[in-house]
Amino acid sequence: MQASISSSPFGQLPDGRAATLYTLTNQHGMQVCISDLGGVITSILAPDRSGQLGDVCLGFDDATAYMGESHYFGALIGRYGNRIAQGQFELDGKRYQLDVNNGINHLHGGREGFHRQLWQAEAASSADTATLTLRYRSPDGEQGYPGNLDVTVRYELGGDNALRIAFHAVTDQATPVNLTNHAYFNLAGQGDILGHELTIPADAYTPVDAGLIPTGELRPVQGTAFDFRAPHAIGARIGASDQQLQHGSGYDHNFALNRQQDGALELAARVREPVSGRVLEVWTQEPGVQFYSGNFLSDAVRGKGRVYDLRSGFCLEPQHFPDAPNQPQFASTILRPDAVYRTQMEYRFTTDAAAGAAGA
């Protein structure tokens, strides 16, 4: 069996344009479905320890459902992943006002961010790789951002059961850029994610205020519910008496990764589901990863014949730090016309029987 990619209709946008769903399949039968609407990953069929495929990604059935939801299921996020305080920042002496869509703050690129755009798609496959390349021009002023931003995102499913995502962007004016993917995972395929065992190699995280904007501090995880340097069940300490957990109604925080080399592809998180034996590793070139424990899901959220109840999925979003345009102590997220934005991330799927080889 060779890797392949196929396409099928995925419904219409409100303006009548047609969305398409692409199915990437590798030589082992693993499948990833991605739409040109928002680059959303709608499903991932990954094997458990006995080789049985199961859908480990939360998602919906068609374009209409994605246009109507507000949880960013599986989506490409841009221009800026996570929050910008009050939707404002100053750049080169000029103040910009972005769309405000999360209380008083700007979240994930705004109401009409990249997750709601129809991207130009190009499909290709070889013997061992299926690839979907998406392109989009974000025009000057979109959601309040300056400059025309040309973005290319490449999804690549390999024979090693890894989904690689490569981001590339150029601009004609200085602008903040912080791209990521917002897939929700449940490695058991159903139920809650509280028994999933999580590891994040981070000595510190960025605490937040009540609006989930970082305070600017890097706080040590030692002795707190945020210490995932050794594996812990997601639910083991989620109810701890900690104001940070109360702010997020659970985990919704950026972890400052223990980077070994700037720009290198390194482990950001590892999750093991003990019943199925499935293991997910997230690798990134970014300095941080946002861990979100599905705190705002509810039984009103439904898709693919499933109910996405409270904490039925988790997200691990590689990123630069939230609100960096307003916090000079954080690494800069400003892209200028003489530079190129490039970053890569990977979702690597294995099982616990082969987990020792996962990071080799």
XYZ file of C-alpha atoms in Angstrom:
360
model
C 0.000 0.000 0.000
C 1.265 3.449 -0.929
C 0.495 6.810 0.643
C -2.392 8.607 -1.044
C -4.579 11.690 -0.860
C -8.176 12.004 -2.004
C -10.811 14.742 -1.867
C -14.559 15.005 -1.322
C -17.131 17.818 -0.956
C -17.346 19.355 2.516
C -20.307 21.711 2.157
C -20.588 25.409 1.493
C -19.586 28.642 3.164
C -22.273 31.287 3.799
C -21.216 33.093 0.605
C -21.778 29.953 -1.467
C -18.158 28.950 -2.010
C -17.547 25.212 -1.790
C -15.264 23.680 0.831
C -13.332 20.471 0.220
C -12.174 17.718 2.568
C -8.849 16.007 1.837
C -8.059 12.556 3.213
C -4.366 11.768 3.667
C -3.599 8.061 4.065
C -0.216 6.493 4.728
C 0.949 2.999 3.822
C -0.137 1.642 7.227
C -3.726 2.846 6.876
C -3.454 5.809 9.230
C -5.670 8.628 7.982
C -5.830 12.372 8.556
C -8.711 14.457 7.173
C -8.099 18.179 6.568
C -10.309 20.821 4.962
C -9.327 23.845 2.921
C -11.750 25.715 5.190
C -9.504 27.000 7.965
C -7.041 24.180 7.419
C -9.087 22.281 10.005
C -8.023 18.767 10.945
C -11.411 17.064 11.167
C -10.261 13.555 12.125
C -7.175 11.449 12.761
C -7.408 7.659 12.624
C -4.488 6.334 14.676
C -3.781 2.745 15.831
C -4.011 1.550 19.421
C -1.600 -1.019 20.887
C -3.485 -3.848 19.160
C -3.402 -2.077 15.804
C -7.056 -1.013 15.819
C -7.634 2.395 14.232
C -9.673 4.957 16.161
C -10.526 8.626 15.644
C -8.494 10.588 18.196
C -9.325 14.111 16.981
C -12.474 16.057 17.869
C -14.254 17.580 14.902
C -17.408 18.153 12.907
C -19.146 16.761 9.836
C -19.160 19.688 7.407
C -18.203 23.295 6.712
C -21.455 24.689 8.137
C -20.661 23.264 11.575
C -17.166 24.783 11.554
C -18.474 28.207 10.552
C -20.931 28.071 13.460
C -18.614 26.963 16.268
C -16.274 29.003 18.445
C -13.858 26.466 19.936
C -11.368 26.505 17.011
C -11.612 22.738 16.524
C -8.589 21.509 14.557
C -7.988 24.886 12.957
C -5.028 26.791 11.629
C -4.688 29.811 13.900
C -3.542 33.228 12.711
C -2.408 35.839 12.483
C -1.819 35.461 16.193
C -2.316 32.334 18.249
C -3.623 32.980 21.765
C -4.494 36.351 23.308
C -3.497 39.984 22.837
C -4.601 42.231 25.707
C -7.533 44.479 24.775
C -6.778 43.692 21.143
C -4.218 46.498 21.109
C -0.502 46.852 20.502
C 1.945 49.551 19.455
C 4.331 48.963 16.579
C 6.849 51.465 15.219
C 5.070 54.330 16.986
C 1.582 53.487 15.746
C -1.222 51.984 17.833
C -3.324 49.226 16.317
C -6.768 48.000 17.351
C -7.605 44.392 16.524
C -10.944 42.619 16.585
C -11.992 41.962 20.190
C -13.614 38.523 20.427
C -12.767 37.141 23.891
C -14.185 39.471 26.495
C -12.089 42.621 26.130
C -9.250 40.727 24.443
C -8.259 39.487 20.994
C -8.061 35.691 20.636
C -6.676 33.452 17.857
C -6.706 36.065 15.103
C -10.216 37.406 15.702
C -13.716 36.344 14.752
C -12.772 36.049 11.079
C -9.253 34.734 11.598
C -7.501 32.106 9.514
C -9.815 29.419 10.921
C -12.744 30.857 8.907
C -10.915 31.468 5.634
C -11.039 29.288 2.527
C -7.461 28.412 1.607
C -6.072 27.510 -1.812
C -5.189 23.820 -1.708
C -2.711 21.652 -3.571
C -2.559 17.883 -2.989
C 0.360 15.562 -3.738
C 1.548 12.106 -2.745
C 4.565 9.842 -3.147
C 5.156 6.223 -2.171
C 5.546 7.052 1.512
C 4.131 10.583 2.014
C 0.796 12.368 1.504
C 0.995 16.169 1.409
C -1.577 18.962 1.457
C -0.293 22.496 0.865
C -2.563 25.423 1.759
C -2.051 29.067 0.774
C -3.808 32.236 1.867
C -3.224 35.981 1.508
C -4.364 37.867 4.573
C -5.033 41.401 3.285
C -3.830 44.593 4.918
C -6.261 45.520 7.692
C -7.826 42.086 8.089
C -9.073 41.842 11.706
C -7.056 45.041 12.297
C -3.597 43.694 11.416
C -1.220 45.790 9.300
C 0.242 44.594 6.005
C -0.517 41.938 3.429
C 0.600 38.580 4.796
C 1.164 35.657 2.418
C 0.941 32.356 4.303
C 1.757 28.804 3.211
C 1.063 25.811 5.449
C 2.119 22.298 4.488
C 0.588 19.208 6.106
C 2.578 16.018 5.537
C 1.615 12.527 6.714
C 4.545 10.113 6.672
C 4.983 6.388 6.963
C 6.190 6.848 10.549
C 2.643 7.883 11.633
C 3.748 11.486 12.131
C 1.774 14.492 10.892
C 4.183 17.327 10.120
C 2.994 20.921 9.796
C 5.315 23.543 8.285
C 4.388 27.239 8.376
C 5.827 29.939 6.068
C 4.850 33.619 5.853
C 6.081 36.887 4.361
C 4.710 40.398 4.744
C 4.965 43.827 3.122
C 4.573 45.657 6.466
C 5.694 44.876 9.991
C 3.029 42.784 11.712
C 2.674 40.300 14.594
C 2.679 36.668 13.467
C 2.256 33.624 15.728
C 0.844 30.633 13.843
C -0.204 27.287 15.282
C -2.738 24.474 15.037
C -5.617 24.032 17.479
C -6.400 20.309 17.234
C -8.319 18.729 20.114
C -7.253 15.199 21.008
C -8.772 12.318 22.909
C -6.495 9.309 22.535
C -9.188 6.977 23.883
C -11.616 8.221 21.236
C -14.365 8.856 23.782
C -15.023 9.887 27.380
C -12.988 12.535 29.187
C -9.234 13.088 29.010
C -8.554 13.240 32.750
C -6.802 9.850 32.804
C -4.405 10.747 29.989
C -0.834 10.978 31.308
C 0.890 14.213 30.278
C 4.565 15.195 30.255
C 5.736 18.740 29.402
C 9.483 19.485 29.639
C 9.098 22.958 31.129
C 10.555 24.363 34.352
C 8.289 27.420 34.183
C 4.980 28.674 32.856
C 3.445 32.100 32.289
C 0.775 32.804 34.943
C -2.250 34.810 33.834
C -4.747 37.302 35.175
C -8.494 36.697 35.317
C -8.739 37.475 31.582
C -6.074 34.836 30.809
C -3.514 37.475 29.798
C 0.031 36.684 31.005
C 1.205 38.822 33.904
C 4.716 38.878 32.411
C 6.135 36.578 35.065
C 7.853 33.252 34.421
C 6.768 31.180 37.403
C 8.527 27.908 38.365
C 6.345 24.815 38.105
C 8.153 23.168 41.026
C 5.714 22.251 43.776
C 2.615 23.278 41.781
C -0.141 21.590 39.792
C 1.698 22.809 36.688
C 4.676 20.507 37.137
C 4.421 17.999 34.289
C 8.151 17.370 33.999
C 7.344 13.800 35.037
C 4.152 12.132 33.744
C 0.952 13.035 35.590
C -2.662 12.278 34.798
C -4.298 15.449 33.497
C -7.041 15.118 36.114
C -4.806 14.377 39.081
C -4.419 18.000 40.194
C -6.860 19.879 37.977
C -9.104 20.570 40.977
C -6.289 21.824 43.209
C -6.715 25.008 45.207
C -4.683 27.225 42.891
C -5.819 30.635 41.665
C -4.246 29.944 38.283
C -6.431 26.890 37.781
C -9.427 28.955 38.847
C -8.596 31.645 36.269
C -8.588 29.051 33.500
C -11.315 26.792 34.926
C -8.546 24.195 34.636
C -5.405 24.249 32.534
C -5.297 26.970 29.859
C -1.703 28.123 30.169
C 1.483 28.655 28.203
C 4.491 26.589 29.269
C 8.016 27.945 28.693
C 9.763 24.937 27.204
C 13.230 23.831 28.270
C 14.830 24.504 24.906
C 18.174 22.821 24.191
C 18.892 24.734 20.988
C 17.047 27.712 19.498
C 15.293 26.767 16.277
C 15.704 23.013 16.727
C 12.746 20.653 16.507
C 12.338 19.454 20.097
C 9.799 17.673 22.261
C 7.085 19.962 23.645
C 4.758 17.381 25.190
C 4.056 13.664 25.434
C 0.643 12.198 26.209
C -0.099 8.531 26.934
C -3.585 7.036 27.181
C -3.142 3.922 29.342
C -6.183 1.926 28.186
C -5.630 2.152 24.420
C -1.859 2.447 24.695
C -1.838 5.344 22.243
C 0.961 7.884 22.656
C 1.060 11.380 21.148
C 4.226 13.444 21.080
C 4.162 17.094 20.037
C 7.437 18.451 18.636
C 8.107 22.103 17.856
C 10.637 24.815 17.101
C 8.652 27.273 19.220
C 9.602 28.484 22.733
C 6.238 27.664 24.279
C 3.251 25.347 24.196
C -0.274 26.159 25.355
C -1.905 23.310 27.244
C -5.695 23.550 27.288
C -7.745 20.900 29.054
C -11.081 21.479 27.286
C -12.566 23.494 30.142
C -15.178 25.289 28.046
C -16.544 22.290 26.168
C -20.080 21.194 27.042
C -22.705 18.668 26.031
C -24.094 21.285 23.655
C -21.047 20.753 21.413
C -21.606 17.774 19.105
C -20.008 16.418 15.960
C -19.363 13.174 14.082
C -22.021 11.467 16.203
C -20.229 12.348 19.428
C -20.907 14.702 22.346
C -17.920 16.904 23.205
C -18.606 17.295 26.893
C -16.487 19.093 29.477
C -12.824 17.992 29.206
C -13.505 15.490 26.442
C -10.479 16.804 24.521
C -7.176 18.569 25.135
C -5.052 20.915 23.026
C -1.281 21.343 22.880
C -0.565 24.433 20.783
C 3.101 25.248 19.997
C 3.581 29.008 19.986
C 5.438 32.118 20.939
C 4.103 33.516 24.188
C 0.641 35.112 24.479
C 0.469 38.921 24.388
C 4.116 39.160 23.306
C 3.470 42.369 21.271
C 2.747 44.089 24.604
C 5.384 42.357 26.712
C 8.941 43.198 25.619
C 10.431 40.628 28.015
C 8.895 37.899 25.815
C 10.545 36.903 22.521
C 9.380 39.136 19.677
C 6.602 38.011 17.341
C 6.992 40.901 14.876
C 7.617 39.867 11.275
C 9.153 42.516 9.031
C 9.280 42.739 5.227
C 12.968 41.789 5.074
C 12.402 38.529 7.013
C 10.656 35.197 6.509
C 8.508 33.487 9.135
C 9.208 29.764 9.319
C 8.334 27.226 11.965
C 7.531 23.513 12.080
C 5.611 21.241 14.394
C 4.843 17.530 14.445
C 2.209 15.264 15.933
C 3.922 11.875 16.337
C 1.674 8.889 17.031
C 3.005 5.659 18.521
C 1.806 3.156 21.124
C 3.252 2.442 24.543
C 4.696 -0.851 23.306
C 6.938 1.188 20.989
C 7.197 4.341 23.068
C 10.894 3.888 23.736
C 11.614 4.498 20.075
C 9.384 7.541 19.779
C 12.050 10.107 20.526
C 14.957 8.242 18.967
